Short mmCIF file of C-alpha atoms in Angstrom, two decimals:
data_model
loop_
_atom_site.label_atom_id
_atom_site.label_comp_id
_atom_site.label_asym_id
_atom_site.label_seq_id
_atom_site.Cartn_x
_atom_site.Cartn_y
_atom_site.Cartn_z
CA UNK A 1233 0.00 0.00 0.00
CA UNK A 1234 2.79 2.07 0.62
CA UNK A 1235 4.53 2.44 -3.00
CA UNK A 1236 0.71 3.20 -4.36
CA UNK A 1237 0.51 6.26 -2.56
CA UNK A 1238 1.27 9.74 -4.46
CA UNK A 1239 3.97 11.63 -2.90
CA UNK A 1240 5.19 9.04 -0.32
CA UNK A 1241 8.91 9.20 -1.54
CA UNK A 1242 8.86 13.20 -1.07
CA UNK A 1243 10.14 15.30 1.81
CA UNK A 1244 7.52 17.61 3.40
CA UNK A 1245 7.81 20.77 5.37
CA UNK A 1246 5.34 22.66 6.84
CA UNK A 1247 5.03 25.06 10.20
CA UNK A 1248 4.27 23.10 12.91
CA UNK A 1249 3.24 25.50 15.69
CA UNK A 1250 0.36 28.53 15.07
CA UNK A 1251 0.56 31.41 12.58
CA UNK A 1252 1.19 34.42 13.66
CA UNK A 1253 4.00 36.40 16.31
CA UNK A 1254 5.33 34.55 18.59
CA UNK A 1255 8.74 33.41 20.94
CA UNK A 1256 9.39 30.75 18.83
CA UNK A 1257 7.99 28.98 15.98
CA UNK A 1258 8.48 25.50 14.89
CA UNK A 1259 9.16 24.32 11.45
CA UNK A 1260 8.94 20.50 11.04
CA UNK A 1261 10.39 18.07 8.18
CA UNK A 1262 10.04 14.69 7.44
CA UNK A 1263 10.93 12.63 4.96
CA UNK A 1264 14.30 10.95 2.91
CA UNK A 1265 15.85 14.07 2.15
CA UNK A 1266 15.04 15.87 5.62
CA UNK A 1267 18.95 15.35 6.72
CA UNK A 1268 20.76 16.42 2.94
CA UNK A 1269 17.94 19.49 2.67
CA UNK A 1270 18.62 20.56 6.36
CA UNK A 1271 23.01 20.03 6.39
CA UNK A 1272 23.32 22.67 3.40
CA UNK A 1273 21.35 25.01 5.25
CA UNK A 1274 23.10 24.73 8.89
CA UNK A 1275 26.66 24.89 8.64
CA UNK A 1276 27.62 24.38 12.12
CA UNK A 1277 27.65 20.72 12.32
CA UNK A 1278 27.32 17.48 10.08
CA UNK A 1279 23.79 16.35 10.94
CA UNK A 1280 24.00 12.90 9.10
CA UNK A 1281 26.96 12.23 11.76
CA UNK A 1282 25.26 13.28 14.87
CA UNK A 1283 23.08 10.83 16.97
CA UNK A 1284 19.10 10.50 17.07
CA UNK A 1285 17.26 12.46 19.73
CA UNK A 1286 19.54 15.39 19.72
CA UNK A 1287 19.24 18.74 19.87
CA UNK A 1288 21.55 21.51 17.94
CA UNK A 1289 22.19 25.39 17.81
CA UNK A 1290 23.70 27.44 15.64
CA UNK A 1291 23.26 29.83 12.26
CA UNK A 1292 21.04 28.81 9.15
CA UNK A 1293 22.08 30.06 5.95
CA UNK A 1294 21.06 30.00 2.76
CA UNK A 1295 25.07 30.55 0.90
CA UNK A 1296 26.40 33.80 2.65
CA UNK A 1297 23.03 34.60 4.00
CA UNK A 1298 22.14 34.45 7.52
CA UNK A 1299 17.88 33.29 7.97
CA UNK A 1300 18.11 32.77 11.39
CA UNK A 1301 19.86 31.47 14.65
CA UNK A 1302 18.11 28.73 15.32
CA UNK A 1303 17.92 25.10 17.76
CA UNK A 1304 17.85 22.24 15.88
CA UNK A 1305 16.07 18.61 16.85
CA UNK A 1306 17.00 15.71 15.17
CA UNK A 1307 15.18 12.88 15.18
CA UNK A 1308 16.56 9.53 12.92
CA UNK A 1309 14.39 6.82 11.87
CA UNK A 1310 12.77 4.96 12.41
CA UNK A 1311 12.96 6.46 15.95
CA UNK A 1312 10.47 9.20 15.29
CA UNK A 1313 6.80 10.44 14.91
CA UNK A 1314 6.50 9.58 11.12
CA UNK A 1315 9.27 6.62 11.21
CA UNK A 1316 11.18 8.85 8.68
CA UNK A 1317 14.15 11.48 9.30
CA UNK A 1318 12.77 13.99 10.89
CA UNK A 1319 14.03 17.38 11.76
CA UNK A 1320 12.34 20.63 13.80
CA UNK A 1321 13.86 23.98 13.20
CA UNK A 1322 13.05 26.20 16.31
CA UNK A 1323 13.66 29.40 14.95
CA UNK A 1324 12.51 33.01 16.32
CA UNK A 1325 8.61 33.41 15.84
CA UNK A 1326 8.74 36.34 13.15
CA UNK A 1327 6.10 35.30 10.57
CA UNK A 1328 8.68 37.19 7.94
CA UNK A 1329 11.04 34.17 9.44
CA UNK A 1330 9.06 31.62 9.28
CA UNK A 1331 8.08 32.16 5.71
CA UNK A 1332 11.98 32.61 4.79
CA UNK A 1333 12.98 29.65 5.92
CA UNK A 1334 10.45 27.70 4.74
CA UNK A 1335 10.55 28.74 1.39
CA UNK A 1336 14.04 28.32 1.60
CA UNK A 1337 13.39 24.56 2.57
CA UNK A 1338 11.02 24.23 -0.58
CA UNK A 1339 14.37 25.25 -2.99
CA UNK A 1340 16.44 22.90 -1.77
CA UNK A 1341 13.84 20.24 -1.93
CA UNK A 1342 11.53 19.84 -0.07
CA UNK A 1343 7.58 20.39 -0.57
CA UNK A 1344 4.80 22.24 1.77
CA UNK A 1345 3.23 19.11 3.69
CA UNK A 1346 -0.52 18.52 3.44
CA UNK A 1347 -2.98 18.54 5.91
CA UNK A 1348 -2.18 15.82 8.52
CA UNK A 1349 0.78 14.62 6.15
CA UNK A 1350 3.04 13.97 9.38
CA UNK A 1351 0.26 11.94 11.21
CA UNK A 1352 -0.47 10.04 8.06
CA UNK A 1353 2.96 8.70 7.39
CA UNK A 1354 2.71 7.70 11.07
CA UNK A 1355 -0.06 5.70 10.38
CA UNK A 1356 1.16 4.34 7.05
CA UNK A 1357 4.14 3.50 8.44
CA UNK A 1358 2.88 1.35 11.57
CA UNK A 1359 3.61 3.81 14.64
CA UNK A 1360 0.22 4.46 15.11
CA UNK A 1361 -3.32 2.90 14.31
CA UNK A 1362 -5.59 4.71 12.51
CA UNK A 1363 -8.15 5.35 15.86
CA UNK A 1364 -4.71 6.57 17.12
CA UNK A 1365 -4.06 8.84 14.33
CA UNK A 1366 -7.69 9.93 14.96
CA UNK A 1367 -6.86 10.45 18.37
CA UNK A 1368 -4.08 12.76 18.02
CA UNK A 1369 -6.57 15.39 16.09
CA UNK A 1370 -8.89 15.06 19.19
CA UNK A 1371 -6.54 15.49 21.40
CA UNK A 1372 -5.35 18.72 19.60
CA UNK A 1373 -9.06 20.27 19.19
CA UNK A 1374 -9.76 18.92 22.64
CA UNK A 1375 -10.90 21.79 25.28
CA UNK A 1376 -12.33 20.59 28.20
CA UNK A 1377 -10.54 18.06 30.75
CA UNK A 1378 -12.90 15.10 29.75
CA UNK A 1379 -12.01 15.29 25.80
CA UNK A 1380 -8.21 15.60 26.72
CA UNK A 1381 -8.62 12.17 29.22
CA UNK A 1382 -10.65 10.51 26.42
CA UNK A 1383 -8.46 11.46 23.73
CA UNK A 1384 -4.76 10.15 25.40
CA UNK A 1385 -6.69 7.17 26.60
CA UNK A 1386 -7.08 6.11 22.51
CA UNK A 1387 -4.09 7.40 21.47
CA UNK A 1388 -2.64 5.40 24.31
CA UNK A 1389 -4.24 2.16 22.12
CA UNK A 1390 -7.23 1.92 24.31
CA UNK A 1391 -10.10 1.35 21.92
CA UNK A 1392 -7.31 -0.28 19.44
CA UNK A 1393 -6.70 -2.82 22.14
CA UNK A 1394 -10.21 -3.65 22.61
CA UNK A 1395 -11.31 -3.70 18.89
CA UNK A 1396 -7.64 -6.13 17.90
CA UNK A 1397 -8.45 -8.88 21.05
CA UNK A 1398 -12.00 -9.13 19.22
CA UNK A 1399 -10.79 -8.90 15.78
CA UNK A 1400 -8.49 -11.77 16.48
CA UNK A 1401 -10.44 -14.31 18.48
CA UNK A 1402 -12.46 -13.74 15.21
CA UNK A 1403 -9.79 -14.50 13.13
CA UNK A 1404 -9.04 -17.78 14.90
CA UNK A 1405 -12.96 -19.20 14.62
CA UNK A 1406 -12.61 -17.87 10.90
CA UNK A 1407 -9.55 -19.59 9.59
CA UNK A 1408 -10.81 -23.10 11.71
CA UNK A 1409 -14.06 -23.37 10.18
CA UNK A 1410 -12.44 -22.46 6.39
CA UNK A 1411 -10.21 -25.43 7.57
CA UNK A 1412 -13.13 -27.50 8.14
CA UNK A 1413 -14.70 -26.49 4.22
CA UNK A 1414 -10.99 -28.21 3.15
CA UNK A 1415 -12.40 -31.02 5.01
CA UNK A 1416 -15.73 -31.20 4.25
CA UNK A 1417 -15.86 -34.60 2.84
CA UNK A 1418 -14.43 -36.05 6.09
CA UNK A 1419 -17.60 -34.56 8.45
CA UNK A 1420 -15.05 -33.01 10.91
CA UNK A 1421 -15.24 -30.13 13.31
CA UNK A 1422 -12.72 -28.03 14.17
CA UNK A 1423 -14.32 -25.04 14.94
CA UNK A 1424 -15.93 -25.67 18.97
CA UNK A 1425 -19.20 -24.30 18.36
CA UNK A 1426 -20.17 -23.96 22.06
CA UNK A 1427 -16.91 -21.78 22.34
CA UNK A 1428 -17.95 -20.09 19.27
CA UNK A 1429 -21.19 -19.21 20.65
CA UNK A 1430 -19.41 -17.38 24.10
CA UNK A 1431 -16.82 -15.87 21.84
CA UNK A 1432 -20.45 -14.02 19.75
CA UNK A 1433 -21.83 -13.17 23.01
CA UNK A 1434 -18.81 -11.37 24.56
CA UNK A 1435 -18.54 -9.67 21.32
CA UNK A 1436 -22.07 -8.65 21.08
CA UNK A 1437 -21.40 -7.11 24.61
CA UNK A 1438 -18.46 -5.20 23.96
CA UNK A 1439 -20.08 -4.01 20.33
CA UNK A 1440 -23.59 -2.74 22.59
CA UNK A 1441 -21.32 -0.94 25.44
CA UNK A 1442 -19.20 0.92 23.10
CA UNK A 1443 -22.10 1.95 20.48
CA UNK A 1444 -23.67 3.39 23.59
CA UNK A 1445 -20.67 4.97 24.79
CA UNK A 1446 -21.07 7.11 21.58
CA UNK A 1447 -24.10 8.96 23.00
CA UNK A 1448 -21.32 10.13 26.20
CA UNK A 1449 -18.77 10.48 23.50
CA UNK A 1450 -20.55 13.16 21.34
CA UNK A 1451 -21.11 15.04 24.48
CA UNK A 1452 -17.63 15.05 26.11
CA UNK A 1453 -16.18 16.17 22.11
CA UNK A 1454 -18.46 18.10 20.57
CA UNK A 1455 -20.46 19.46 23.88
CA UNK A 1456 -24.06 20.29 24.53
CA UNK A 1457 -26.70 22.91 23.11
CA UNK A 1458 -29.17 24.49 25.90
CA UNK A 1459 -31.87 26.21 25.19
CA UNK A 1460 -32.99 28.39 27.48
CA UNK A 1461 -37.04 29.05 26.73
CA UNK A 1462 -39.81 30.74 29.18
CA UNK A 1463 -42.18 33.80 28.93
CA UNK A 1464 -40.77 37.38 29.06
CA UNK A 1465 -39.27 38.17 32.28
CA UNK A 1466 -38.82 35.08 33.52
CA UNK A 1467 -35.24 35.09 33.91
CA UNK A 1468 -33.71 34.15 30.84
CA UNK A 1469 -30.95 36.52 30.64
CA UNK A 1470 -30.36 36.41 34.42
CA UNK A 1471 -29.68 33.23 34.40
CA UNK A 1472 -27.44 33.43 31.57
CA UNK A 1473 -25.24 35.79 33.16
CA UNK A 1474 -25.12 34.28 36.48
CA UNK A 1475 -24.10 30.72 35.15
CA UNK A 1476 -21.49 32.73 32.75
CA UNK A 1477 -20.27 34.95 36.13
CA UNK A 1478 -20.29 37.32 34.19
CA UNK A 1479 -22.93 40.42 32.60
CA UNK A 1480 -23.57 39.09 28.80
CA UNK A 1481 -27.05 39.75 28.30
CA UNK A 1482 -29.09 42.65 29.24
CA UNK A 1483 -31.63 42.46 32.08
CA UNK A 1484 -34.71 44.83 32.74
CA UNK A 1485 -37.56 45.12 34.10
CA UNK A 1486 -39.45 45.54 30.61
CA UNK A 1487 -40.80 42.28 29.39
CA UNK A 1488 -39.21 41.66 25.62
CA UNK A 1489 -36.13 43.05 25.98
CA UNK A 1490 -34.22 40.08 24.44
CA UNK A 1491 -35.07 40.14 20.71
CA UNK A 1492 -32.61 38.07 19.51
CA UNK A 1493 -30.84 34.38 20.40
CA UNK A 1494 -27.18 35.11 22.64
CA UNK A 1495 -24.85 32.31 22.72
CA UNK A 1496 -22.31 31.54 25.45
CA UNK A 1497 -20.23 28.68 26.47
CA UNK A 1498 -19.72 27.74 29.93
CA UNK A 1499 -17.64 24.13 30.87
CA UNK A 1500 -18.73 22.30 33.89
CA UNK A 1501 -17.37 19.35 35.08
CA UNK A 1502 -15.36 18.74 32.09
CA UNK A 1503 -18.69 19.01 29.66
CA UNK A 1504 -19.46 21.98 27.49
CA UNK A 1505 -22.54 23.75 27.23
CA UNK A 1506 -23.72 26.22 24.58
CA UNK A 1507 -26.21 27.65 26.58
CA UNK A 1508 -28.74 30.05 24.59
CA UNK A 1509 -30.51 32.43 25.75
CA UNK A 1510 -33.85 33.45 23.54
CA UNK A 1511 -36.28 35.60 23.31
CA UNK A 1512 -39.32 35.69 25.30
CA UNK A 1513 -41.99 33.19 24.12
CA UNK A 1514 -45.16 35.32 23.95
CA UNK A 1515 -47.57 36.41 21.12
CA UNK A 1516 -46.74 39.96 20.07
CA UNK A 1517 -47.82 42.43 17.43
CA UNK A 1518 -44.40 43.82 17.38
CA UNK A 1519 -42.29 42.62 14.44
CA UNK A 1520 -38.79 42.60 15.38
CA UNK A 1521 -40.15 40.57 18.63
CA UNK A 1522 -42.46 38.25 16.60
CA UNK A 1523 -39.22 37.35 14.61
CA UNK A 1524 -37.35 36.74 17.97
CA UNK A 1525 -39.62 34.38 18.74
CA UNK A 1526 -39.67 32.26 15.94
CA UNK A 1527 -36.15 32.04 16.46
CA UNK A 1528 -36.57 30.97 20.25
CA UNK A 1529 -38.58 27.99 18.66
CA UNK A 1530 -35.97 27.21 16.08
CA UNK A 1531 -33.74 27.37 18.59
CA UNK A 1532 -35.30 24.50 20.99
CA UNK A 1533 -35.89 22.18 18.24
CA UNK A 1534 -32.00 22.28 17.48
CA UNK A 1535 -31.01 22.21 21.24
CA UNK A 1536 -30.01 18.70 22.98
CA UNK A 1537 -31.23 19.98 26.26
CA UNK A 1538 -34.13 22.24 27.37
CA UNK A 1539 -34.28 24.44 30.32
CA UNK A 1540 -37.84 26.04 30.54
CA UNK A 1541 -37.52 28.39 33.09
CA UNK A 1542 -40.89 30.20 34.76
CA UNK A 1543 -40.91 33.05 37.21
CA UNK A 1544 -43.16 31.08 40.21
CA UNK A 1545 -44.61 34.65 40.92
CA UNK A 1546 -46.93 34.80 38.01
CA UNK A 1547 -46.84 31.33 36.74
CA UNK A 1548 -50.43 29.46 37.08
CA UNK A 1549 -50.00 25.68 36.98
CA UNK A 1550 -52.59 25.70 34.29
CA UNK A 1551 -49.96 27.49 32.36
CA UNK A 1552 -47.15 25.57 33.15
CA UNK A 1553 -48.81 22.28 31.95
CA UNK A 1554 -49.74 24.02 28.93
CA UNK A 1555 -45.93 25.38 28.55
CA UNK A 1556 -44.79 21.79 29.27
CA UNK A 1557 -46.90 20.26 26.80
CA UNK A 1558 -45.11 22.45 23.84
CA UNK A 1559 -41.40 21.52 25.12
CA UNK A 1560 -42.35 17.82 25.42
CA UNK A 1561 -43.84 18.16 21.77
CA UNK A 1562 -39.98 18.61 20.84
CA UNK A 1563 -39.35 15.21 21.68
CA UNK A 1564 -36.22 16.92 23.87
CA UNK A 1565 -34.39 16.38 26.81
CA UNK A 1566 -35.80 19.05 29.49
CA UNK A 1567 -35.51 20.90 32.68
CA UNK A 1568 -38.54 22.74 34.37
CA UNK A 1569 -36.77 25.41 36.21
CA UNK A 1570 -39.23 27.37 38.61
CA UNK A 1571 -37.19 30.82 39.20
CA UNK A 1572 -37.34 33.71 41.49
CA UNK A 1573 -38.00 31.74 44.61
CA UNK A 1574 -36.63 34.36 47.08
CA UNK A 1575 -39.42 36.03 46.67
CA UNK A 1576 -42.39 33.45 46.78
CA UNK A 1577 -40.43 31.24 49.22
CA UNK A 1578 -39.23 27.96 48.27
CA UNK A 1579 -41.78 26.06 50.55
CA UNK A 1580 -44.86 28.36 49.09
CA UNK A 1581 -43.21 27.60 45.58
CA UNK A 1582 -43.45 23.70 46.43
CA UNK A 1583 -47.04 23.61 47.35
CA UNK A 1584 -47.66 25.89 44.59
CA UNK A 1585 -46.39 23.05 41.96
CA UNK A 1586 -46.28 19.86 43.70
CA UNK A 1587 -45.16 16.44 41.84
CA UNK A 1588 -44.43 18.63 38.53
CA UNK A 1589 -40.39 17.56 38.88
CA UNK A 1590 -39.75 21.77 39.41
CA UNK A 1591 -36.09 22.28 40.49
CA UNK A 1592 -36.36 25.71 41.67
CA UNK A 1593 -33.68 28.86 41.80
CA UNK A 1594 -33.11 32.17 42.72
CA UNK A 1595 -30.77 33.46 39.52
CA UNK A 1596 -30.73 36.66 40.71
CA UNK A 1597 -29.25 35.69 44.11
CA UNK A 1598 -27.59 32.77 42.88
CA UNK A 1599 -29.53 30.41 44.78
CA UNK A 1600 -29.20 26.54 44.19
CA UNK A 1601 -27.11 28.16 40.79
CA UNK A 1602 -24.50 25.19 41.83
CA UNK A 1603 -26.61 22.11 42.18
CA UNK A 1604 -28.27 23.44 38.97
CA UNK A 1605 -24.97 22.74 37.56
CA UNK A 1606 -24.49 19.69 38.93
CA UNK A 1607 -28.24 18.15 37.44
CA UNK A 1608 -27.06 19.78 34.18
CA UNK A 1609 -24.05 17.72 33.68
CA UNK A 1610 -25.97 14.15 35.28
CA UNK A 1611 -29.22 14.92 32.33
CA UNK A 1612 -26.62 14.89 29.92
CA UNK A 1613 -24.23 12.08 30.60
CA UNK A 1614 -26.47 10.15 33.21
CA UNK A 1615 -23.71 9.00 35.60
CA UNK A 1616 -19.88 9.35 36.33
CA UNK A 1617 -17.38 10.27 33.14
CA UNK A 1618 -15.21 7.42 33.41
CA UNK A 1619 -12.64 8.59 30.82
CA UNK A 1620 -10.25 5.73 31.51
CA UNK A 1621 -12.92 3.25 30.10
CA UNK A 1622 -12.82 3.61 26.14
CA UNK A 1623 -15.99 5.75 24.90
CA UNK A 1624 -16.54 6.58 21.24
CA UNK A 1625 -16.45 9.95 20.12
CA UNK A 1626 -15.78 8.95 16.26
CA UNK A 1627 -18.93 8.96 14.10
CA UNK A 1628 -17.00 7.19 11.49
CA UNK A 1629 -16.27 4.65 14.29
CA UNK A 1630 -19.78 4.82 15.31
CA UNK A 1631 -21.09 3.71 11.54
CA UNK A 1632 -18.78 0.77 11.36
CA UNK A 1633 -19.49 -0.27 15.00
CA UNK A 1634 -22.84 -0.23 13.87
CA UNK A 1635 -22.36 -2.82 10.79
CA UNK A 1636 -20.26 -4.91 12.92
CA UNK A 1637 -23.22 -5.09 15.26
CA UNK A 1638 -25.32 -6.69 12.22
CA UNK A 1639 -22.57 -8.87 11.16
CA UNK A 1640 -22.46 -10.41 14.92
CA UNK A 1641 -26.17 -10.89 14.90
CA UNK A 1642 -25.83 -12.38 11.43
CA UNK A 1643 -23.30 -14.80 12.85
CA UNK A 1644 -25.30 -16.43 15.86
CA UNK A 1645 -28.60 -16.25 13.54
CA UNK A 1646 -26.29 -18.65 11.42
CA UNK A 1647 -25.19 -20.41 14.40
CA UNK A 1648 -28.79 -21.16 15.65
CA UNK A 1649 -29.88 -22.18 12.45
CA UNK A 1650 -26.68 -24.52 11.85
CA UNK A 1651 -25.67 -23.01 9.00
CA UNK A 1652 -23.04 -24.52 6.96
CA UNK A 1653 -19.63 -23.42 7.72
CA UNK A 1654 -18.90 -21.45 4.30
CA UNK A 1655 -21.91 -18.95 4.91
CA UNK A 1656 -20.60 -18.88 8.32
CA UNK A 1657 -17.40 -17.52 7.15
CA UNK A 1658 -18.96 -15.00 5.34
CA UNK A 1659 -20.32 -13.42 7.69
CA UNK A 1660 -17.11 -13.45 10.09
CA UNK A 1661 -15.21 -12.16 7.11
CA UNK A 1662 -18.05 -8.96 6.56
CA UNK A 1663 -17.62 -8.75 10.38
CA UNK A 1664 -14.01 -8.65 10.22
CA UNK A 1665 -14.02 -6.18 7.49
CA UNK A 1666 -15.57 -3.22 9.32
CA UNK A 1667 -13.61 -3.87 12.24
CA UNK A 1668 -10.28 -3.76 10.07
CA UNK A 1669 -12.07 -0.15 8.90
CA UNK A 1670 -11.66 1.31 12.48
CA UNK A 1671 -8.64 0.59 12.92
CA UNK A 1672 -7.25 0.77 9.43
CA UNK A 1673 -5.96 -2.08 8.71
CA UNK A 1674 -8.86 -2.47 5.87
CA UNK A 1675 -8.56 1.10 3.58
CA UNK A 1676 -8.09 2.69 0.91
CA UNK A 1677 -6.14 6.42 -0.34
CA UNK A 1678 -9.12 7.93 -0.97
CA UNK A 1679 -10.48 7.16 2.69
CA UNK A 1680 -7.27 8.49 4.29
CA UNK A 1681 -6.61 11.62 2.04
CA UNK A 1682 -10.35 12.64 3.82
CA UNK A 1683 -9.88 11.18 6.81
CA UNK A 1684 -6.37 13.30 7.57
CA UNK A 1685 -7.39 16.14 6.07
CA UNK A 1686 -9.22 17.15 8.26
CA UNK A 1687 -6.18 17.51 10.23
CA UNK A 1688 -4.19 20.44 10.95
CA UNK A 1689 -0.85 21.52 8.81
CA UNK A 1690 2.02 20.25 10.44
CA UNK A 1691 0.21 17.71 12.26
#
């Protein structure tokens, strides 16, 4: 697969830390030139001569012309990120610099890497997996504490360890009952069907817990949209700012003042929210308001997680039920949120809406604002982040997890029906296919020029 692949023989360059001013910036090369392109530029000592995992100052030159002082890591293969030669110029973080000594790299050689080049040569060259290589682009977008766990955990080989022990128990039932089809005229099994059986119902386990690890997966990577609906003057904004600490949207007295959606993000516990904070929901002859609520309902039916807040001053029950009835017509995850409480009284609000699951808060005075949080995070991931077990954030993942799923069921369907072995092993072999997707070990170029390009340069 190697030789197939366009460009494989070429050295690549590209900037490895942000654009922009900086201390330092680091320009990264890999590749079978990395050493020759890199020695005619940096006089001061014979890289080819100098030992792996070493570092190196001095001048870089292009001829007579100083680019830079710069610090020099050398890294030989196969000892290195990509397996390759690689080399990182640390050089000052001047974008005028940077771009010199690039370019200058590019003359005597060398090419501007594509996106996720360095990863995929990784990858291609069997120091990572590809749910490693995955991994590492998590693990660079990741922003919260949970991602960053859940990330190093599969780049650590977590899910690849879990996915390769099925994979080859697999592998070993396959290649006995194919055996057995060389056979066939002698009656013979070598394939222990009872052991066969355990070995589809272990899988089917592992396959269930980590497609519905996916649902905690999407939330700890991608985070969590919340809506925050009610009348005008219920709170909205308040709450918005308290949960943010901080004055974002503007409170008053005067019902409608929010006309439009405002969108914050707040982390808690390692999850990100988007909360959103929309307009008043309330029929209204006044255009620009009308068109704010419209958007408040747009805005609920996109949201993974409703708060309906209520002020339980002026709130009938009658119209809570009523208010309840159009959230839970959203088929959505929801939160009844009676606010305002210092006022009422929290015992007056109780017998006011018993048995209606009301949590109730004071936003204003930041009353129960922390357990609030705390119910937040459990109606999203419904338990304790265990980031050390291996969850699936992948969608790609997700799909093939699914169709190994069907090829499992397809399997003991088979076995219950005592199936011959040969549609047996066709099965196994579908099943063994989308596992070999995950991981890469079944793929193609066209699948892993998308799949890394969504990487970052230099990655």
């Amino acid at each position: 697969m190697l030789g197939k692949l366009s460009g494989w023989d070429d050295t690549i360059v590209a900037l490895a830390t942000p654009n922009g001013v900086g201390a330092i910036g680091v320009i990264r090369l890999s590749g079978p030139k990395t050493i020759e392109i890199v020695n005619q530029l940096f006089p001061s000592k014979d890289l080819s001569k100098q030992t792996s995992h070493t570092i190196h100052v001095g001048f870089l030159k292009d001829g007579d012309k100083v680019l830079d002082e710069v610090v020099v890591s050398l890294f030989k293969n196969p000892k290195s990120y990509t397996g390759e030669d690689v080399i990182e110029i640390s050089c000052h973080g001047s974008p005028f610099i940077q771009e010199q000594v690039i370019n200058t790299i590019v003359k005597y050689g060398a090419r501007l890497a594509k996106p996720g080049e360095f990863t995929q040569r990784a990858f291609l060259k069997g120091k990572l997996d590809l749910t490693q290589a995955e991994a590492v682009a998590d693990l660079i977008a990741s922003n919260t504490e949970a991602s960053q766990k859940t990330a190093l955990h599969n780049i650590r080989g977590g899910f690849s360890t879990v996915l390769k022990e099925l994979r080859e128990q697999l592998i070993t039932f396959s290649a006995l009952i194919e055996l057995e089809l060389d056979f066939s005229q002698e009656d013979v099994e070598f394939a222990d069907r009872t052991k066969f059986y355990e070995l589809i119902h272990r899988s089917q386990k592992v396959t269930t817990d980590l497609l519905q690890s996916f649902q905690l997966g999407n939330v700890i990577k991608n985070g969590v949209s919340v809506a925050i609906v009610g009348k005008p003057n219920a709170g909205k904004s308040t709450l918005l700012n308290t949960l943010l600490n901080e004055n974002r949207a503007i409170v008053s007295e005067i019902a409608g003042t929010t006309r439009d959606t405002i969108e914050e993000v707040i982390n808690i516990n390692g999850i990100l929210f988007r909360l959103i904070d929309t307009a008043g929901i309330r029929k209204s002859t006044d255009a620009i308001e009308v068109i704010g609520v419209e958007k408040s309902m747009e805005k609920m039916q996109q949201a993974d997680l409703v708060l309906y807040l209520f002020d339980v001053n002026t709130e009938s029950k009658a119209d809570l039920e009523t208010a309840l009835l159009q959230v839970q017509e959203q088929n959505k995850s929801y939160l009844l949120i009676g606010n305002k409480v210092d006022v009422l009284g929290e015992d007056a609000a109780q017998q006011k809406y018993p048995g209606d699951g009301v949590f109730f808060i004071a936003a204003k005075s930041n009353k129960h604002i922390d357990v609030l949080k705390e119910r937040l995070v459990d109606k999203v991931v419904q338990g304790t982040i265990q980031t050390e077990s291996t969850i699936v954030t992948n969608a790609r993942h997700y799909t093939a997890l699914q169709e190994v799923e069907k090829s499992l069921n397809d399997i003991k369907a088979g076995l219950d029906n005592q199936l011959p072995g040969d549609l047996l092993a066709l099965d196994i072999r579908r099943c063994l296919h989308f596992l070999g997707e995950i991981t890469g070990e079944i793929t193609n170029e066209d699948r892993l020029d998308y799949i890394f390009s969504k990487f970052c340069i230099g990655k």
